[in-house]
Amino acid sequence: MKNIVVIGSSNTDMVVKTSHLPAAGETVLGGDFFMNAGGKGANQAVAAARYGNRVVFVAKTGDDLFGEQVRSSMKEDGIVTDYVFIDKEHPSGVALITINQEAENCIVVAGGANMYLSKEDIDKAREEIVGADVVLMQLETPIETVEYAAHMASEAGVRVILNPAPAPAKPLSKELIRDLYLITPNRSEASRLTGIEVTDLASAQRAALALYEMGAKNVIVTLGSEGSLVYDGKMMMRVEAIKVEAVDTTAAGDTYNGVLASVIAEGKSLIDAVHEANIAGAISVTRMGAQPAAPTREEIIAMKKKK
């Protein structure tokens, strides 16, 4: 069993299904309502843990019911929550999610305590971070904290994976990118990070090359239904996506990244990791919710046998 540290956000998702996503100023009568555990960091931690490895989650919640539920639900998945810190001044993060009949979504996040995860908090988790096989992060916590944790891990020889989501308002620092073993943007994130508009495979290849030249050791650009583009400085390869009928795409990328990190931690190749992550993401979009949709390793193996 490998050790994975996930540093990031934890939210409670409040989800409403509707016929269509509302336009500005429009009120839409919705259908079913769900409330689930979410947040990119927490989603990725759950996906990594369900693949069968030891996961430590480093995060910050409010001193409230939502925070208590986060720690409780994570323990059910065997995740170490010793470093899920409590902020007594700010509420836990929440996300308001609307999903239409085509399984497309729009999301508004109130970060709350997530935005107060500090360098001091990272210092408290230092032993776990420098002893990890992989450290996985996103961008729903302060960028200064992400940079600090990435450098701490990289200096210790730990592989750092950054899922640069949501797309950053400012370019990532050269220092952060150089600390990364792997960066995993989607089309829009790759466009924002490189200034290259990613609209097709050729432009995705140019963006991947640009990120590599910025200092990332490996790059995966996720292309939705068109699969994933993998570049390691020598090989540029597209891995096809798994075709399924989606009912909810919320957190599909998080499931993908969590499983990707778990497979990489086991020492398998990037291509093998992407194949596993593609299957995990495909399974997740056939189910409602974020963390509830993340599959187990056994479910991923079963789907591989059906292919």
XYZ file of N, CA and C in Angstrom, residues 1 9 17 44 51 86 119 154 156 168 186 205 213 252 280:
45
model
N 0.848 -1.200 0.000
C 0.000 0.000 0.000
C 0.880 1.246 0.000
N -9.120 21.353 -0.993
C -10.386 21.886 -0.501
C -11.378 20.803 -0.111
N -31.127 19.397 -9.909
C -31.270 19.001 -11.304
C -32.377 19.837 -11.943
N -10.790 14.156 -4.731
C -9.608 13.440 -5.205
C -9.075 12.487 -4.138
N -9.166 3.479 -4.576
C -8.318 2.646 -5.429
C -7.458 1.705 -4.590
N -9.467 22.657 11.932
C -10.717 23.374 12.195
C -10.440 24.866 12.336
N 0.529 28.044 5.433
C 1.845 27.403 5.456
C 2.080 26.714 6.798
N 8.833 18.494 -3.218
C 9.801 18.326 -4.302
C 11.220 18.252 -3.770
N 12.131 17.050 -1.073
C 12.298 15.743 -0.428
C 12.279 14.601 -1.446
N -6.351 29.241 -12.866
C -5.862 30.370 -12.076
C -6.079 31.708 -12.772
N -7.167 20.784 -17.969
C -8.091 20.495 -19.069
C -7.880 21.551 -20.156
N -1.345 19.756 -28.191
C 0.054 19.347 -28.244
C 0.977 20.539 -28.033
N 8.144 22.968 -21.336
C 9.259 23.913 -21.452
C 9.288 24.898 -20.281
N -16.001 14.502 -12.217
C -15.374 13.468 -13.047
C -13.873 13.700 -13.140
N -12.095 5.151 -14.401
C -12.681 5.676 -13.170
C -13.579 6.873 -13.462
